[in-house]
XYZ file of C-alpha atoms in Angstrom:
733
model
C 4.623 -26.677 4.706
C 2.477 -25.683 1.730
C -0.375 -23.155 2.015
C -3.519 -23.208 -0.080
C -4.899 -20.118 -1.737
C -6.083 -17.372 0.635
C -4.732 -19.227 3.630
C -2.894 -15.986 4.510
C -6.246 -14.699 5.803
C -5.917 -17.067 8.734
C -2.922 -15.018 9.798
C -4.807 -11.734 9.302
C -7.696 -13.029 11.413
C -5.420 -13.536 14.367
C -4.849 -10.164 16.137
C -2.860 -11.443 19.152
C 0.101 -13.766 18.578
C -0.094 -16.745 20.991
C 2.501 -17.612 23.627
C 4.722 -14.533 23.330
C 5.835 -14.700 26.930
C 9.470 -15.298 27.797
C 9.390 -17.380 31.015
C 12.790 -16.088 32.009
C 11.682 -12.452 32.083
C 11.217 -11.071 35.667
C 10.350 -7.550 36.821
C 12.869 -5.214 38.427
C 12.090 -3.155 41.493
C 10.803 -0.333 39.307
C 8.560 -2.547 37.224
C 5.045 -3.964 37.545
C 4.075 -7.567 36.880
C 0.449 -8.185 35.773
C -0.738 -11.505 37.209
C -3.931 -13.545 37.433
C -5.321 -11.556 40.388
C -5.550 -8.359 38.285
C -8.807 -7.059 36.886
C -9.743 -4.618 34.075
C -12.365 -2.001 35.022
C -14.512 0.109 32.728
C -17.318 2.515 33.362
C -20.884 1.187 33.264
C -21.580 3.800 30.578
C -18.416 3.162 28.561
C -18.963 3.445 24.761
C -18.392 0.445 22.419
C -14.833 1.546 21.582
C -13.740 1.215 25.231
C -15.652 -1.952 25.753
C -13.991 -3.550 22.683
C -10.580 -2.309 23.772
C -11.052 -3.730 27.327
C -12.128 -7.148 26.013
C -9.257 -7.021 23.557
C -6.705 -6.408 26.379
C -8.219 -9.281 28.345
C -7.869 -11.541 25.313
C -4.289 -10.294 24.707
C -3.176 -11.084 28.217
C -4.630 -14.570 28.069
C -3.565 -15.522 24.505
C -0.127 -13.775 24.308
C 0.972 -13.701 27.992
C -0.949 -16.550 29.673
C -2.506 -14.243 32.243
C -6.206 -14.586 33.140
C -7.874 -11.354 34.241
C -11.482 -10.406 35.069
C -13.410 -7.626 33.353
C -15.620 -5.486 35.634
C -18.108 -2.700 35.083
C -18.451 0.019 37.770
C -20.554 3.130 38.108
C -17.852 5.415 39.581
C -14.348 5.081 38.227
C -13.000 7.690 40.668
C -13.816 5.367 43.555
C -12.100 2.449 41.864
C -8.878 4.467 41.694
C -8.700 4.255 45.526
C -9.253 0.477 45.688
C -6.324 -1.770 46.676
C -7.189 -4.597 44.287
C -4.658 -4.807 41.406
C -6.547 -2.990 38.602
C -6.226 -1.635 35.072
C -8.664 1.244 34.721
C -10.056 2.454 31.344
C -11.300 6.031 31.503
C -11.648 9.201 29.513
C -10.973 12.719 30.714
C -14.726 13.190 31.199
C -14.527 10.326 33.758
C -11.333 11.553 35.449
C -11.060 15.344 34.742
C -7.958 15.869 36.836
C -6.218 12.880 35.220
C -7.090 14.142 31.740
C -6.163 17.811 32.336
C -3.161 17.747 30.006
C -4.915 15.969 27.161
C -5.714 18.284 24.230
C -5.529 16.135 21.082
C -8.164 13.646 19.872
C -6.928 10.032 20.344
C -4.296 11.162 22.801
C -4.009 9.475 26.159
C -2.330 9.609 29.553
C -0.814 6.422 30.912
C -0.054 6.089 34.630
C 1.539 2.863 35.826
C 2.049 2.319 39.513
C 2.144 -0.795 41.739
C -1.332 -2.361 41.742
C -2.771 0.457 39.623
C -2.601 1.169 35.874
C -4.810 3.972 34.573
C -5.334 4.542 30.808
C -7.137 7.873 30.404
C -7.989 9.014 26.938
C -8.809 12.402 25.562
C -11.788 10.498 24.127
C -12.801 6.891 23.846
C -10.483 6.297 20.885
C -7.646 7.647 22.976
C -8.347 5.198 25.738
C -8.242 2.377 23.138
C -4.939 3.604 21.749
C -3.517 3.693 25.325
C -4.526 0.059 25.784
C -2.812 -0.925 22.521
C 0.272 0.899 23.732
C 0.279 -1.322 26.813
C 0.294 -4.327 24.482
C 3.159 -2.838 22.497
C 5.227 -2.373 25.626
C 4.572 -5.902 26.886
C 5.310 -7.404 23.491
C 8.691 -5.669 23.394
C 9.361 -6.905 26.919
C 7.985 -10.385 26.020
C 6.276 -10.407 29.396
C 3.323 -8.822 31.178
C 5.750 -6.358 32.707
C 5.456 -2.586 32.652
C 7.755 0.161 33.978
C 6.380 2.561 36.521
C 5.641 5.740 34.517
C 3.343 8.633 33.970
C 3.272 10.018 30.421
C 1.059 11.755 27.897
C 1.202 10.643 24.264
C -0.476 12.300 21.313
C -0.806 11.342 17.609
C 0.667 13.605 14.918
C -1.607 12.623 11.956
C -5.319 12.089 11.576
C -6.796 10.606 9.551
C -4.459 7.728 8.826
C -6.514 5.874 6.244
C -5.980 2.744 4.203
C -7.746 0.291 1.854
C -8.217 -3.339 2.794
C -5.408 -5.853 2.328
C -7.705 -8.708 3.469
C -9.689 -8.539 0.265
C -10.829 -5.644 -1.900
C -13.491 -3.677 0.108
C -13.660 -6.504 2.676
C -13.159 -5.666 6.342
C -13.825 -8.483 8.856
C -13.864 -7.482 12.527
C -10.497 -9.036 13.315
C -8.861 -7.116 10.499
C -10.479 -3.814 11.638
C -9.172 -4.565 15.177
C -5.676 -5.146 13.852
C -5.780 -1.879 11.881
C -6.610 0.162 14.914
C -3.850 -1.613 16.885
C -1.438 -0.295 14.241
C -2.604 3.260 14.746
C -4.943 3.709 11.755
C -8.141 5.650 12.415
C -9.966 5.418 9.046
C -10.627 2.965 6.216
C -11.218 3.597 2.487
C -14.013 1.936 0.602
C -14.473 2.059 -3.182
C -18.057 3.091 -3.923
C -20.158 2.973 -7.107
C -23.395 3.817 -5.386
C -25.283 3.198 -2.118
C -24.208 -0.226 -0.811
C -22.400 -0.839 -4.120
C -18.635 -1.528 -4.159
C -16.241 -2.956 -6.689
C -17.218 -6.382 -5.402
C -20.998 -5.916 -5.568
C -23.364 -5.400 -2.648
C -22.142 -4.344 0.809
C -24.160 -2.987 3.751
C -22.308 0.391 4.155
C -23.986 1.274 7.408
C -23.089 -2.077 8.944
C -19.485 -1.509 8.020
C -19.597 2.055 9.415
C -21.000 0.694 12.730
C -18.483 -2.106 13.011
C -15.556 0.151 12.149
C -16.705 2.747 14.665
C -16.629 0.085 17.329
C -12.880 -0.166 16.810
C -12.298 3.572 16.569
C -12.213 3.742 12.776
C -14.015 6.139 10.408
C -15.114 5.235 6.891
C -14.173 7.310 3.881
C -15.839 6.690 0.513
C -13.370 6.566 -2.398
C -15.635 7.731 -5.209
C -15.974 5.699 -8.382
C -19.136 7.673 -9.304
C -18.921 9.004 -12.835
C -20.452 12.434 -13.507
C -22.439 12.962 -16.715
C -23.534 16.493 -16.033
C -21.525 19.702 -15.799
C -22.266 21.507 -12.507
C -23.615 24.466 -14.542
C -26.080 22.419 -16.522
C -29.846 22.661 -15.856
C -30.885 20.127 -13.324
C -27.263 19.577 -12.173
C -27.988 19.979 -8.451
C -30.836 17.382 -8.626
C -28.530 15.064 -10.569
C -25.661 15.303 -8.059
C -28.154 15.050 -5.249
C -29.176 11.680 -6.674
C -25.614 10.405 -6.691
C -23.297 11.971 -4.047
C -26.178 13.411 -2.041
C -27.986 10.050 -1.987
C -24.811 8.325 -0.812
C -24.608 10.540 2.235
C -28.365 10.629 2.804
C -28.250 6.840 3.088
C -24.980 6.904 5.107
C -24.852 10.168 7.029
C -22.207 8.821 9.445
C -19.566 8.305 6.769
C -16.598 10.499 7.476
C -15.992 11.868 3.995
C -15.367 11.226 0.311
C -12.129 11.113 -1.689
C -12.378 12.612 -5.209
C -9.663 11.832 -7.828
C -9.760 12.886 -11.400
C -9.628 9.572 -13.212
C -12.440 8.098 -11.082
C -14.903 11.020 -11.077
C -14.493 12.596 -14.521
C -17.119 15.150 -15.437
C -17.852 16.917 -18.788
C -15.571 19.904 -18.187
C -15.924 23.037 -20.288
C -12.200 23.714 -20.101
C -11.173 23.945 -23.745
C -7.712 22.571 -22.938
C -9.395 19.154 -22.516
C -11.538 16.844 -24.601
C -14.501 17.574 -22.307
C -15.267 13.863 -22.365
C -14.401 10.850 -20.217
C -11.181 9.006 -21.123
C -13.093 5.846 -21.980
C -15.671 7.567 -24.242
C -15.839 6.403 -27.882
C -13.393 8.142 -30.195
C -14.696 11.242 -31.890
C -14.773 10.663 -35.642
C -12.668 7.579 -34.979
C -9.596 9.749 -34.330
C -7.356 9.679 -31.231
C -7.739 12.671 -28.910
C -5.095 15.416 -29.044
C -5.949 16.774 -25.565
C -6.183 15.168 -22.116
C -9.565 14.142 -20.771
C -10.854 16.157 -17.757
C -9.673 13.430 -15.362
C -6.059 14.196 -16.284
C -6.033 18.021 -16.340
C -6.403 20.757 -13.679
C -9.625 22.104 -15.300
C -10.711 25.634 -14.552
C -14.205 24.410 -13.606
C -13.093 21.769 -11.054
C -13.732 24.328 -8.252
C -17.325 24.672 -9.506
C -17.721 20.893 -9.600
C -16.223 20.423 -6.055
C -18.581 23.114 -4.718
C -21.508 21.186 -6.190
C -20.397 17.925 -4.581
C -19.820 19.647 -1.254
C -23.241 21.249 -1.361
C -25.211 18.031 -1.941
C -23.100 16.017 0.502
C -23.220 18.493 3.353
C -27.000 18.662 3.250
C -26.814 15.269 4.972
C -23.503 15.578 6.878
C -22.425 19.160 7.502
C -18.981 18.009 8.690
C -18.252 15.625 5.813
C -14.569 15.732 4.757
C -14.474 16.544 1.016
C -11.037 15.317 -0.020
C -9.815 16.532 -3.481
C -6.849 14.620 -4.795
C -4.649 16.173 -7.544
C -2.832 12.875 -8.382
C -3.745 12.790 -12.081
C -2.260 16.138 -13.161
C 0.873 16.436 -11.065
C 2.697 16.338 -14.409
C 0.918 19.432 -15.702
C 2.532 22.882 -15.753
C 2.954 24.362 -12.258
C 1.041 27.557 -13.263
C -2.034 25.615 -14.269
C -2.038 23.352 -11.198
C -1.611 26.168 -8.720
C -4.256 28.301 -10.472
C -6.745 25.548 -9.758
C -5.687 25.348 -6.054
C -6.108 29.111 -5.665
C -9.690 28.829 -6.912
C -10.760 25.937 -4.651
C -13.001 26.516 -1.644
C -10.994 26.536 1.555
C -13.382 24.368 3.601
C -12.300 21.186 1.878
C -9.177 19.032 2.054
C -6.413 18.826 -0.506
C -4.717 15.468 -0.993
C -1.324 15.452 -2.749
C 0.894 12.442 -3.601
C 4.154 12.763 -1.734
C 6.867 11.523 -4.084
C 5.546 11.624 -7.645
C 6.654 13.442 -10.779
C 10.188 14.459 -9.810
C 12.692 14.309 -12.629
C 15.664 12.235 -11.412
C 19.011 11.858 -13.169
C 20.666 8.460 -13.282
C 23.970 8.705 -15.064
C 23.317 10.503 -18.370
C 19.570 9.830 -18.566
C 16.471 11.309 -16.912
C 13.721 9.302 -15.265
C 10.370 10.639 -14.013
C 9.342 9.368 -10.604
C 6.098 7.537 -11.205
C 3.426 6.289 -8.774
C 3.994 4.834 -6.175
C 7.515 4.149 -4.931
C 9.586 3.834 -1.786
C 12.814 4.405 -3.751
C 12.546 8.209 -3.387
C 11.809 9.395 0.143
C 10.231 12.685 -0.966
C 8.740 15.124 -0.851
C 8.705 15.789 -4.573
C 8.516 19.234 -6.131
C 4.870 18.723 -7.108
C 3.972 18.039 -3.462
C 6.003 20.975 -2.184
C 4.412 23.458 -4.642
C 0.869 22.407 -3.738
C 1.551 22.130 -0.016
C 2.780 25.772 -0.007
C -0.458 26.987 -1.665
C -2.606 24.907 0.715
C -0.711 26.256 3.703
C -1.034 29.837 2.510
C -4.775 29.496 1.830
C -5.353 27.506 5.079
C -6.731 24.496 3.224
C -6.386 21.297 5.220
C -3.602 19.151 3.683
C -3.283 15.348 3.449
C -0.609 13.273 1.660
C -0.786 9.991 -0.205
C 2.226 8.516 1.575
C 2.075 4.688 1.153
C 3.431 4.330 4.693
C 1.238 1.342 5.347
C 4.392 -0.291 3.951
C 3.548 -1.040 0.345
C 3.860 0.697 -3.027
C 3.757 -0.319 -6.736
C 7.519 -1.064 -6.610
C 6.563 -4.741 -6.183
C 2.979 -5.527 -7.048
C 2.287 -8.895 -5.448
C 3.971 -8.802 -2.045
C 2.417 -7.818 1.343
C 4.927 -5.056 2.259
C 8.389 -3.768 1.410
C 10.903 -4.731 4.192
C 13.076 -1.601 3.800
C 12.521 0.017 7.199
C 15.351 2.580 7.123
C 14.208 3.885 3.724
C 10.670 4.130 5.140
C 12.186 5.987 8.086
C 13.460 8.654 5.661
C 9.891 9.147 4.472
C 8.531 9.291 8.028
C 11.072 12.111 8.716
C 10.021 13.952 5.551
C 6.329 13.641 6.435
C 6.940 14.936 9.940
C 8.890 17.847 8.535
C 5.958 18.575 6.138
C 3.683 18.548 9.164
C 5.847 21.202 10.822
C 6.406 23.235 7.633
C 3.043 23.128 5.843
C 0.617 21.733 8.474
C 0.284 18.330 6.833
C -2.315 16.675 9.038
C -3.605 13.462 7.405
C -2.293 10.505 5.445
C -3.623 8.098 2.866
C -1.310 5.134 3.504
C -2.225 2.650 0.792
C -4.113 2.287 -2.386
C -5.966 -0.851 -3.581
C -2.978 -3.074 -2.714
C -4.147 -2.489 0.847
C -2.362 -2.858 4.163
C -0.562 -5.836 5.727
C 0.541 -5.870 9.403
C 4.259 -5.871 9.567
C 7.247 -4.457 11.513
C 7.236 -1.675 8.914
C 3.707 -0.516 9.862
C 4.720 -0.853 13.506
C 7.585 1.518 12.920
C 5.264 3.963 11.226
C 2.950 3.873 14.251
C 5.909 4.691 16.546
C 7.034 7.532 14.282
C 3.633 9.146 14.159
C 3.142 9.469 17.915
C 4.974 11.822 20.297
C 6.918 11.181 22.399
C 8.443 8.059 20.870
C 11.909 6.526 20.637
C 13.880 6.892 17.433
C 13.369 4.528 14.520
C 16.833 2.886 14.921
C 16.020 2.221 18.568
C 12.612 0.774 17.697
C 13.989 -1.335 14.833
C 16.542 -2.898 17.121
C 13.875 -3.572 19.779
C 11.528 -5.170 17.283
C 14.357 -7.302 15.839
C 15.208 -8.584 19.334
C 11.509 -9.337 20.007
C 10.806 -11.138 16.741
C 14.116 -12.923 16.067
C 15.963 -13.085 19.351
C 18.840 -11.090 20.819
C 21.596 -13.164 19.194
C 20.053 -12.909 15.707
C 18.956 -9.240 15.911
C 22.251 -7.638 14.733
C 22.226 -9.853 11.637
C 18.561 -8.935 10.932
C 19.394 -5.246 11.273
C 22.216 -5.689 8.766
C 19.694 -7.285 6.370
C 17.312 -4.351 6.775
C 20.121 -1.896 6.230
C 21.199 -3.627 3.029
C 17.680 -3.810 1.699
C 16.957 -0.234 2.659
C 19.974 0.814 0.612
C 19.000 -1.523 -2.257
C 15.628 0.034 -2.784
C 17.348 3.324 -3.500
C 18.664 1.769 -6.690
C 15.209 0.923 -7.862
C 14.232 3.181 -10.796
C 10.417 3.419 -10.981
C 9.022 3.355 -14.521
C 5.466 2.872 -15.819
C 6.466 -0.055 -17.984
C 7.975 -1.909 -14.982
C 5.190 -1.043 -12.535
C 2.551 -2.167 -15.031
C 4.723 -5.045 -16.180
C 7.371 -7.289 -14.652
C 7.567 -5.467 -11.288
C 3.792 -5.755 -10.932
C 3.620 -9.559 -11.177
C 7.261 -10.716 -11.124
C 8.360 -14.145 -12.458
C 4.928 -14.941 -14.006
C 5.480 -12.071 -16.483
C 5.717 -13.453 -20.078
C 8.554 -12.983 -22.547
C 6.907 -11.910 -25.843
C 8.974 -12.547 -28.982
C 8.664 -9.215 -30.822
C 8.925 -10.429 -34.430
C 5.708 -12.317 -33.790
C 4.061 -9.204 -32.326
C 1.259 -9.381 -34.859
C -0.138 -12.453 -33.174
C 1.334 -12.189 -29.660
C 0.115 -8.666 -28.912
C -3.150 -10.046 -27.465
C -1.312 -12.314 -25.009
C -2.881 -11.862 -21.571
C -1.900 -13.244 -18.226
C -4.756 -15.514 -17.018
C -7.052 -13.757 -14.524
C -9.627 -14.721 -11.966
C -13.196 -14.123 -13.090
C -13.969 -12.093 -9.982
C -10.883 -9.797 -10.120
C -11.738 -6.072 -10.279
C -8.670 -5.118 -12.330
C -7.220 -8.556 -13.090
C -4.929 -8.467 -16.124
C -6.195 -5.087 -17.295
C -3.418 -3.449 -15.250
C -0.682 -5.783 -16.558
C 0.793 -4.851 -19.910
C 2.052 -8.196 -21.256
C 4.073 -6.831 -24.158
C 6.985 -4.947 -22.619
C 7.985 -1.623 -24.054
C 9.323 1.629 -22.524
C 6.626 4.241 -22.016
C 8.271 7.560 -22.321
C 6.978 10.918 -21.125
C 8.081 14.277 -22.606
C 10.537 14.780 -19.758
C 12.094 11.333 -19.932
C 15.066 9.978 -21.880
C 14.026 7.498 -24.676
C 13.877 3.828 -23.896
C 17.029 2.511 -25.520
C 19.064 5.167 -23.753
C 17.768 4.361 -20.298
C 17.163 0.615 -20.306
C 20.880 -0.100 -19.968
C 21.072 2.340 -17.125
C 18.129 0.632 -15.454
C 19.744 -2.769 -15.858
C 22.942 -1.556 -14.220
C 20.990 -0.021 -11.329
C 18.945 -3.204 -10.891
C 22.154 -5.239 -10.689
C 23.367 -3.012 -7.949
C 20.028 -3.384 -6.186
C 20.144 -7.176 -6.589
C 23.664 -7.365 -5.216
C 22.690 -5.428 -2.122
C 19.572 -7.587 -1.749
C 21.663 -10.783 -1.940
C 23.974 -9.306 0.698
C 20.876 -8.839 2.908
C 19.761 -12.384 2.255
C 23.169 -13.752 3.303
C 23.000 -11.806 6.580
C 19.517 -13.142 7.209
C 20.521 -16.752 6.405
C 23.344 -16.454 8.984
C 21.031 -14.795 11.483
C 18.502 -17.563 11.077
C 20.950 -20.032 12.619
C 21.061 -17.909 15.789
C 17.312 -17.607 16.175
C 15.585 -19.552 19.009
C 13.391 -22.345 17.625
C 10.189 -20.494 18.584
C 11.271 -17.408 16.557
C 12.670 -19.250 13.578
C 9.303 -19.249 11.675
C 9.452 -15.429 11.750
C 12.905 -15.496 10.206
C 11.876 -18.102 7.658
C 8.874 -15.982 6.547
C 11.078 -12.878 6.072
C 13.680 -14.920 4.171
C 10.971 -16.386 1.924
C 9.712 -12.856 1.181
C 13.259 -11.610 0.505
C 13.998 -14.461 -1.951
C 10.716 -13.845 -3.805
C 11.563 -10.140 -4.209
C 15.050 -11.022 -5.515
C 13.458 -13.321 -8.102
C 11.180 -10.411 -9.135
C 14.311 -8.225 -9.678
C 15.860 -11.063 -11.711
C 12.743 -11.201 -13.947
C 12.844 -7.476 -14.567
C 16.523 -7.657 -15.604
C 15.724 -10.534 -17.908
C 12.718 -8.644 -19.423
C 14.842 -5.596 -20.118
C 17.602 -7.707 -21.670
C 14.968 -9.476 -23.767
C 13.471 -6.205 -24.983
C 16.930 -4.888 -25.993
C 17.700 -8.090 -27.927
C 14.339 -7.924 -29.640
C 15.011 -4.321 -30.699
C 18.394 -5.291 -32.078
C 16.966 -8.337 -33.843
C 14.287 -6.188 -35.597
C 17.039 -3.993 -37.138
C 19.810 -6.634 -37.493
C 21.667 -6.821 -40.755
C 23.136 -10.123 -41.774
C 22.223 -13.701 -41.096
C 25.056 -14.346 -38.624
C 24.233 -11.252 -36.532
C 20.564 -12.355 -36.325
C 21.505 -15.933 -35.346
C 23.871 -14.600 -32.661
C 21.134 -12.438 -31.199
C 18.774 -15.367 -31.168
C 21.315 -17.436 -29.284
C 21.523 -14.684 -26.654
C 17.730 -14.581 -26.410
C 17.634 -18.369 -25.866
C 20.110 -17.973 -22.989
C 17.981 -15.237 -21.344
C 14.831 -17.298 -21.766
C 16.378 -20.387 -20.220
C 17.636 -18.377 -17.236
C 14.206 -16.912 -16.773
C 12.544 -20.377 -16.881
C 14.853 -21.441 -14.047
C 13.999 -18.220 -12.141
C 10.262 -18.827 -12.519
C 10.638 -22.497 -11.498
C 12.612 -21.501 -8.402
C 9.761 -19.151 -7.403
C 7.110 -21.890 -7.245
C 8.171 -23.272 -3.824
C 8.312 -19.689 -2.446
C 4.645 -18.950 -3.319
C 3.574 -22.427 -2.216
C 5.015 -21.695 1.195
C 3.276 -18.281 1.623
C -0.092 -17.846 -0.015
C 0.115 -14.036 0.264
C 2.945 -13.938 -2.269
C 1.677 -13.549 -5.787
C -1.668 -12.004 -4.762
C -2.969 -8.468 -4.749
C -6.481 -7.386 -3.858
C -7.504 -5.766 -7.125
C -5.787 -8.314 -9.411
C -6.257 -11.441 -7.224
C -3.714 -14.205 -7.819
C -1.216 -13.357 -10.577
C 1.988 -15.094 -9.478
C 0.900 -18.290 -7.752
C 2.248 -21.718 -8.818
C -0.418 -22.021 -11.563
C 0.574 -18.703 -13.174
C 4.282 -19.508 -12.890
C 3.718 -22.787 -14.715
C 1.752 -20.903 -17.358
C 4.614 -18.496 -17.839
C 7.128 -21.354 -18.085
C 4.932 -22.987 -20.767
C 4.654 -19.718 -22.664
C 8.440 -19.213 -22.733
C 8.972 -22.847 -23.792
C 6.738 -22.214 -26.823
C 8.917 -19.275 -27.790
C 11.968 -21.521 -27.487
C 10.518 -24.567 -29.215
C 8.453 -22.955 -31.948
C 8.729 -19.217 -32.498
C 12.508 -18.772 -32.381
C 13.196 -21.983 -34.522
C 10.676 -20.776 -37.101
C 12.357 -17.372 -37.188
C 15.759 -19.073 -37.663
C 14.341 -20.892 -40.655
C 12.909 -17.682 -42.065
C 16.380 -16.115 -41.853
C 17.999 -19.066 -43.645
C 15.365 -18.961 -46.377
C 15.848 -15.224 -46.800
C 12.278 -14.398 -46.011
C 11.892 -10.754 -45.130
C 8.888 -11.255 -42.904
C 8.324 -14.049 -40.395
C 4.848 -15.575 -40.203
C 4.450 -16.657 -36.570
C 1.094 -18.333 -37.325
C 3.154 -21.196 -38.851
C 4.711 -21.899 -35.440
C 1.407 -21.940 -33.697
C -0.100 -24.382 -36.085
C 2.920 -26.724 -35.940
C 3.307 -26.530 -32.136
C -0.375 -27.400 -31.667
C -0.606 -24.807 -28.861
C -2.121 -21.363 -28.505
C -0.468 -19.101 -25.949
C -3.064 -16.338 -26.264
C -5.380 -16.558 -23.309
C -8.389 -14.500 -22.324
């Protein structure tokens, strides 16, 4: 069945999956069955978070389990605990002090399940809500409204757990907020350019703060406010008061603000930088020889952070000032750590978990770029900064991507590599123990998508919890059936091993791995006219094609082996990755035959995603082969050598046309594939057909014209001839 654009939002708007109940499931003697005579009880004075959670549980029981319960308000919860009517009681430790005596962590809860009486007692209202969602998790795994008799206390490890929107950039409908809190998040990130001004235009910030709070979520501002004054300039405090100060004067209940170099550049006086924003006009028309302040650990960043802190905390004395060192993790250790040692200690340091490590593959060196699941982490950059933060008692957060998505694949909802994610969970938990890591940023602008991966993250980040292998097996049984579950686990194991053969590079993450089979094949001898080739973009996209480099070329750093030396290594590694991915697909195809009919759509959706990701890998291999052949063609000596290289290029192009064509039915089946919040649609059927047309022009016009140029002995090919004769222009927007 074909989906239209954005139809995936219908799935995101549905928090509770209908008809999850297995009619054959029956309770044992030590289990409780929730039936239609049960009621849910809350205090007359319960805050909105508890009210929303109680209504949510009532809806869950009806929609997912077919159980109709009543919702009742009472003035004294303690009296209700003695009533004989089958009841689920929502309380906090203020309501039931003895029940909540062991609760010490915000959002923690105690769950007591006994015949005819279930009590969810939170450390606070958010804890009560999390206890209710835990009841849903247990019943989902059981596939019935059945709970074991138990009495346990559970507490979260990390707070905040924050993420951007995967529904639409800076868009947070209530159902999506509700789903986020079900998955254990407690904060959202909003790009801000000013009061009520986001990347998408106007948004009532205080309305969002109110709605999010009703689901137990805080709102963090991700600053896109540029700074035109140095904090030491005359009038600087008034200036920053009119920007950051005004933001928190208008929205004093915002939780905090995230500050990252490239988005908040200020005119630093550090002479090791240009002192100007990266997008400022060139000075004397010459390229800069120094980094801009957004990409260097400037000596005066502490002064700037203190200024922002001062104007913000005039309006919210507890505002979380989060300083992210993402942009200069590549810089010398001595300069980075000198900055950290000068920062105020009453702010938060945010450090990317896996970036900047130098990794050897065979005889070449790669630098781990942002953001990837291929390396579990932590990287040396994170370790070095975490140690300083721990020593100075600065609160520490990590950019972890554990919402389930990275830039490894740019236009998919999540990466289904659970056992590789588990390695990161383990590393994050160890960082919590070792350096006091307390909070996580779990996605960037690609947002968050509810999946079994984010479920596993939630289980990992609460204690006590079963192990990840135990939970993966339980989720596989729930979603795909007991007979199919072993085959699904084999798929996840193969894919979790495959991702470790992914080599993250800037040219791939800004190129063919960002958009996959819609990525063009540019014929390099015609570079003079093809360099402006742009993938078509939506008029309303924030980033659109600005973050897709259409002309492929290796982008080396000073620590990295040169392109020609490493591209062959990358191709070999990608072939290993593809082989393991295909192995996982075969296991899933076999498992699909064992799935009950009601669960087969789940398997089909995972299979469709897996096939799409394999096609993305195929495109990247083809693009790398294409680049190598282009390089050889540019330096080829002799007519026959050039003609042979052109023949090989034709073969690669034809394979890639078939790969792009095979992707069309995959994206038509799932409207989320090929879309990303900041770019919008980049790999839907329309873009894939555009790419096929672009490659056909190369085959029918550009390469034949180049062949003629070789035969005629012309030293320079004029690609404009092919454009005029083909009657087509492949340069778009």
